[in-house]
Structure formats: C-alpha cells, structure tokens
CSV table of C-alpha atoms in Angstrom, one decimal:
chain,number,residue,atom,x,y,z
A,1,GLU,CA,9.6,-9.1,-12.1
A,2,ILE,CA,6.8,-9.2,-14.7
A,3,VAL,CA,5.2,-5.7,-15.1
A,4,MET,CA,1.6,-5.4,-15.7
A,5,THR,CA,0.0,-2.5,-18.2
A,6,GLN,CA,-3.3,-1.6,-18.5
A,7,SER,CA,-4.8,0.9,-21.2
A,8,PRO,CA,-6.8,3.2,-21.2
A,9,ALA,CA,-5.9,4.7,-17.6
A,10,THR,CA,-10.0,5.7,-17.5
A,11,LEU,CA,-12.4,4.3,-20.0
A,12,SER,CA,-15.7,6.9,-20.3
A,13,VAL,CA,-18.7,4.7,-21.5
A,14,SER,CA,-22.4,5.1,-21.4
A,15,PRO,CA,-25.1,2.9,-19.4
A,16,GLY,CA,-25.4,0.0,-21.6
A,17,GLU,CA,-22.6,0.0,-24.0
A,18,ARG,CA,-19.9,-2.3,-24.1
A,19,ALA,CA,-16.1,-1.5,-22.3
A,20,THR,CA,-12.8,-3.3,-23.5
A,21,LEU,CA,-9.9,-3.1,-20.9
A,22,SER,CA,-6.6,-4.3,-22.4
A,23,CYS,CA,-4.0,-5.7,-20.2
A,24,ARG,CA,0.1,-6.5,-21.3
A,25,ALA,CA,2.3,-8.8,-19.5
A,26,SER,CA,6.8,-7.8,-20.3
A,27,GLN,CA,6.5,-11.4,-20.8
A,28,SER,CA,4.4,-14.3,-21.0
A,29,VAL,CA,2.1,-15.5,-18.3
A,30,GLY,CA,0.6,-18.3,-20.2
A,31,SER,CA,-3.6,-17.9,-18.9
A,32,LYS,CA,-2.3,-17.0,-15.2
A,33,LEU,CA,-4.2,-13.8,-15.1
A,34,ALA,CA,-7.1,-12.5,-13.0
A,35,TRP,CA,-8.8,-9.7,-13.2
A,36,TYR,CA,-10.5,-7.8,-10.0
A,37,GLN,CA,-13.0,-5.3,-9.7
A,38,GLN,CA,-12.7,-2.1,-6.9
A,39,LYS,CA,-15.6,0.4,-6.1
A,40,LEU,CA,-14.7,3.2,-4.4
A,41,GLY,CA,-13.8,2.3,-0.6
A,42,GLN,CA,-13.8,-1.3,-0.9
A,43,ALA,CA,-11.6,-4.5,-1.3
A,44,PRO,CA,-11.1,-5.6,-4.6
A,45,ARG,CA,-13.6,-8.7,-5.6
A,46,LEU,CA,-12.1,-11.3,-8.0
A,47,LEU,CA,-14.2,-11.2,-11.1
A,48,ILE,CA,-11.7,-13.6,-13.7
A,49,TYR,CA,-9.2,-16.1,-13.3
A,50,GLY,CA,-7.4,-18.2,-15.8
A,51,ALA,CA,-7.5,-15.6,-18.1
A,52,SER,CA,-11.3,-16.3,-19.0
A,53,THR,CA,-13.2,-17.8,-16.2
A,54,ARG,CA,-15.6,-16.3,-14.7
A,55,ALA,CA,-15.6,-16.2,-10.8
A,56,THR,CA,-18.6,-17.6,-8.6
A,57,GLY,CA,-21.5,-15.1,-8.8
A,58,ILE,CA,-20.3,-12.7,-11.8
A,59,PRO,CA,-22.7,-11.8,-14.0
A,60,GLY,CA,-22.3,-13.3,-17.9
A,61,ARG,CA,-21.8,-9.8,-18.7
A,62,PHE,CA,-18.2,-9.8,-18.1
A,63,SER,CA,-15.6,-12.0,-19.9
A,64,GLY,CA,-12.3,-12.4,-20.2
A,65,SER,CA,-9.6,-13.7,-22.9
A,66,GLY,CA,-6.7,-13.4,-24.3
A,67,SER,CA,-3.1,-15.9,-23.4
A,68,GLY,CA,0.5,-15.0,-23.3
A,69,THR,CA,1.3,-11.6,-22.8
A,70,GLU,CA,-2.1,-10.0,-24.1
A,71,PHE,CA,-5.4,-10.2,-22.0
A,72,THR,CA,-8.7,-8.7,-22.6
A,73,LEU,CA,-12.0,-7.9,-20.2
A,74,THR,CA,-14.9,-7.2,-21.7
A,75,ILE,CA,-18.2,-5.7,-20.1
A,76,SER,CA,-21.0,-6.5,-22.8
A,77,SER,CA,-23.3,-3.7,-21.6
A,78,LEU,CA,-22.9,-1.3,-18.9
A,79,GLN,CA,-24.5,-1.4,-15.7
A,80,SER,CA,-24.4,1.4,-12.8
A,81,GLU,CA,-22.7,-0.9,-10.7
A,82,ASP,CA,-20.1,-1.6,-13.3
A,83,PHE,CA,-18.3,1.6,-12.4
A,84,ALA,CA,-15.5,1.3,-10.8
A,85,LEU,CA,-11.7,0.1,-10.7
A,86,TYR,CA,-10.5,-2.9,-12.6
A,87,TYR,CA,-6.8,-4.5,-11.8
A,88,CYS,CA,-5.0,-7.4,-13.6
A,89,GLN,CA,-2.8,-9.9,-12.0
A,90,GLN,CA,-0.5,-11.9,-13.1
A,91,TYR,CA,0.0,-15.4,-10.9
A,92,ASN,CA,2.6,-17.0,-12.9
A,93,ASN,CA,6.1,-15.7,-11.7
A,94,TRP,CA,6.9,-14.5,-8.3
A,95,PRO,CA,6.7,-11.7,-7.4
A,96,ARG,CA,2.9,-11.6,-7.7
A,97,THR,CA,2.1,-8.1,-10.1
A,98,PHE,CA,-0.7,-6.1,-10.6
A,99,GLY,CA,-1.6,-3.3,-13.7
A,100,GLN,CA,-1.7,0.2,-12.2
A,101,GLY,CA,-5.8,0.0,-12.9
A,102,THR,CA,-8.1,0.8,-15.0
A,103,LYS,CA,-11.1,3.1,-14.4
A,104,VAL,CA,-14.3,2.9,-16.0
A,105,GLU,CA,-16.1,6.0,-15.5
A,106,ILE,CA,-19.6,7.3,-16.3
A,107,LYS,CA,-19.8,9.4,-19.6
B,1,GLN,CA,-17.7,-19.1,3.6
B,2,LEU,CA,-14.5,-18.1,4.1
B,3,GLN,CA,-14.3,-14.9,5.5
B,4,LEU,CA,-10.6,-12.8,6.3
B,5,GLN,CA,-10.5,-9.9,9.0
B,6,GLU,CA,-7.6,-7.6,9.2
B,7,SER,CA,-6.6,-6.0,12.8
B,8,GLY,CA,-4.1,-3.9,14.0
B,9,PRO,CA,-3.0,-0.1,14.9
B,10,GLY,CA,-4.3,2.4,12.5
B,11,LEU,CA,-1.2,4.8,13.7
B,12,VAL,CA,2.6,4.0,13.1
B,13,LYS,CA,4.9,6.2,14.0
B,14,PRO,CA,8.1,6.1,11.9
B,15,SER,CA,11.2,3.4,12.4
B,16,GLU,CA,8.8,1.6,14.2
B,17,THR,CA,7.5,-2.0,13.3
B,18,LEU,CA,3.8,-2.4,11.7
B,19,SER,CA,1.9,-5.7,13.1
B,20,LEU,CA,-1.3,-6.6,11.5
B,21,THR,CA,-3.1,-10.0,12.0
B,22,CYS,CA,-5.7,-11.8,9.9
B,23,THR,CA,-8.4,-13.8,11.3
B,24,VAL,CA,-9.4,-16.5,9.2
B,25,SER,CA,-13.1,-17.9,9.9
B,26,GLY,CA,-15.2,-20.7,8.0
B,27,GLY,CA,-12.5,-22.0,7.0
B,28,SER,CA,-8.8,-23.9,8.5
B,29,ILE,CA,-6.1,-22.1,7.5
B,30,SER,CA,-4.0,-25.1,7.3
B,31,SER,CA,-5.8,-25.8,3.7
B,32,PHE,CA,-5.1,-22.8,2.0
B,33,HIS,CA,-2.2,-20.1,1.4
B,34,TRP,CA,-2.3,-16.4,2.5
B,35,SER,CA,-1.2,-13.5,1.0
B,36,TRP,CA,-0.9,-9.7,2.7
B,37,ILE,CA,-1.1,-6.6,-0.3
B,38,ARG,CA,-1.1,-3.5,-0.3
B,39,GLN,CA,-2.2,-0.2,-1.3
B,40,PRO,CA,-1.1,4.0,-0.9
B,41,PRO,CA,-4.0,6.1,-1.0
B,42,GLY,CA,-5.4,6.9,-4.3
B,43,LYS,CA,-2.6,4.6,-5.9
B,44,GLY,CA,-2.7,0.6,-7.2
B,45,LEU,CA,-2.5,-2.7,-5.6
B,46,GLU,CA,0.9,-3.7,-4.5
B,47,TRP,CA,1.6,-7.8,-3.6
B,48,ILE,CA,3.6,-7.8,-0.3
B,49,GLY,CA,4.2,-11.8,0.2
B,50,TYR,CA,3.0,-14.7,1.0
B,51,ILE,CA,3.0,-17.7,3.4
B,52,SER,CA,2.0,-21.5,2.5
B,53,TYR,CA,-0.2,-24.0,4.7
B,54,SER,CA,2.6,-25.5,5.2
B,55,GLY,CA,4.4,-22.0,6.2
B,56,SER,CA,7.1,-21.6,3.6
B,57,THR,CA,7.2,-18.0,2.1
B,58,ASN,CA,7.9,-15.7,-0.8
B,59,TYR,CA,8.3,-11.6,-0.6
B,60,SER,CA,8.3,-9.1,-2.9
B,61,PRO,CA,12.3,-8.3,-3.7
B,62,SER,CA,11.2,-4.6,-2.8
B,63,LEU,CA,10.0,-5.2,0.8
B,64,LYS,CA,11.7,-8.7,1.6
B,65,SER,CA,14.2,-6.9,4.1
B,66,ARG,CA,11.5,-5.4,6.0
B,67,VAL,CA,9.1,-7.9,6.0
B,68,THR,CA,7.6,-11.1,8.0
B,69,ILE,CA,4.6,-13.1,7.4
B,70,SER,CA,3.7,-15.9,9.9
B,71,LEU,CA,1.4,-18.2,10.9
B,72,ASP,CA,-0.9,-19.3,14.1
B,73,THR,CA,-2.6,-22.6,13.5
B,74,SER,CA,-4.1,-22.5,16.8
B,75,LYS,CA,-5.7,-19.3,16.2
B,76,ASN,CA,-6.3,-19.9,12.7
B,77,GLN,CA,-4.4,-16.6,12.3
B,78,PHE,CA,-1.5,-15.4,9.7
B,79,SER,CA,0.6,-11.9,10.6
B,80,LEU,CA,2.4,-9.5,8.7
B,81,LYS,CA,5.4,-7.5,10.6
B,82,VAL,CA,7.3,-4.7,8.8
B,83,THR,CA,10.4,-2.9,10.3
B,84,SER,CA,11.8,0.2,10.1
B,85,VAL,CA,8.4,1.6,8.3
B,86,THR,CA,7.9,4.9,6.7
B,87,ALA,CA,5.6,7.5,6.0
B,88,ALA,CA,5.7,5.7,2.3
B,89,ASP,CA,3.8,2.5,4.2
B,90,THR,CA,1.0,4.5,4.6
B,91,ALA,CA,-1.6,2.0,3.1
B,92,VAL,CA,-4.7,0.0,3.1
B,93,TYR,CA,-3.5,-3.2,3.8
B,94,TYR,CA,-5.5,-6.4,3.1
B,95,CYS,CA,-5.2,-10.2,3.3
B,96,ALA,CA,-6.5,-12.6,0.8
B,97,ARG,CA,-6.2,-16.4,0.2
B,98,GLU,CA,-4.0,-17.6,-2.6
B,99,GLY,CA,-4.7,-20.8,-4.1
B,100,GLY,CA,-2.3,-23.1,-5.1
B,101,ALA,CA,-1.4,-25.5,-7.8
B,102,GLY,CA,-1.9,-23.0,-10.3
B,103,THR,CA,-4.7,-21.7,-8.8
B,104,ASN,CA,-3.0,-18.7,-7.4
B,105,TRP,CA,-5.3,-15.5,-7.7
B,106,PHE,CA,-6.6,-13.6,-4.8
B,107,ASP,CA,-10.1,-14.7,-3.4
B,108,PRO,CA,-11.5,-13.7,-0.7
B,109,TRP,CA,-10.0,-10.3,0.6
B,110,GLY,CA,-10.1,-8.6,3.7
B,111,GLN,CA,-12.2,-5.7,4.2
B,112,GLY,CA,-9.1,-3.9,4.3
B,113,THR,CA,-7.5,-1.7,7.3
B,114,LEU,CA,-5.9,1.8,7.4
B,115,VAL,CA,-2.4,2.0,8.4
B,116,THR,CA,-0.9,5.7,9.2
B,117,VAL,CA,2.9,6.1,9.4
B,118,SER,CA,2.9,9.2,11.0
B,119,SER,CA,4.6,10.5,14.3
C-alpha cells in the first residue's frame, strides 16, 4: 500500500497570502495524484488531477505541481472561501490512498 | 450533470450488516466506474472499494473480508454491504465516480450519509 503523507497538518495563513501544501508518496505514483478540498459538513470536491490539471470550474489561484513522490498544491492568494481541509490522493496503485489532510486556517 | 445520492439506514447495530445504496442520475451507471469512500467523525478519508461498469471489483485489503460492492444497472444504482460491523465502522459514507483508463480520480461525490454503529 502506498502511504501518502501531507504536511503541515495545519497551515495558518492570512487572507491574500500564498499557501503551499505538500504531499509525499511512499513510492512513485507518476503523475497520478489528485487534490481535494473539503469544507465542514460537505463532501470533498476535486481540485486538481494528473498532479497539475485543474478540474472544471476551479479558480486559477489553485495550482498543482510535482511528480513521482513529491507534490505541491499552491493557493496563490487565499480567499475566505479557501479556508478548508485539503487532501491528496494517489490513483496509480490499488488500494487508492489518501493523505491525512492539511487544514488551512485563518491566521 | 452527473449526480450521486447515498441512501440507507443511519443506525446499525454491532455485528449486523451495513447496507447503503448510491443512486446515479444524469448519466448511465454502465458508462463509468464507481467507488465507496468513508470518513470517521473528525478523521480523514478511507477508500473502501471499487466496481467497474462491467462488475469487476477491488477492495481495500483492510476491509476486503467484510465488504461487497454490487451494481444494479436496471435502477442505475450501486450498493455497499459491510458485514459484522463495529463502532469503528461509524463514519460518513460517500459514493463517487471513478474514471477509468488513467483517469481514476473521484469526481463527483455524493453528499455523504452518516452511519452510526451502536446498540
């Protein structure tokens, strides 16, 4: 099983600032990495797939990068609606696995 | 627009079987692949298993002995059964579409349904 490790667990950022979230895989997943956003009481929403492709309707301030075992999600200028939980997920191998999540909170 | 909706009992007794259904609208269940994912209260996401449009399945090793996922193409639904449940199975259960052929991310998701295991 591929273990996905996200850091930090919590990120405190002021509105308008940049947020950088990291995700590391225990073995290479190529570019088969997705990012999801989850707000309190809601289902996760797909943000990024293929490590760097924004899903339909996702604002340009969200960007993903990386390949192999190291991945990054960047939110260029945090808006109030971006304060949420973020999960990475690999879909290169069975079982599908998620990181434990990074909470982006208001500083 | 593809939409998914989970349904089933919100309370299940320990040692019994948890049964949930995901109803798909806006598209044919025979055209895509499908997964179940769960999230214990206050915790992260755990993938449970997958069923292809042709009915082939793949399950999480940690749950494999207790989980069955099936398709009902006549109703455009797929289902989850988890046997011998314990309090550790208490979670919000989500259904989601999983693309195929290298597009195996989850999108869209159902809204989720909370299942509590308690006597």
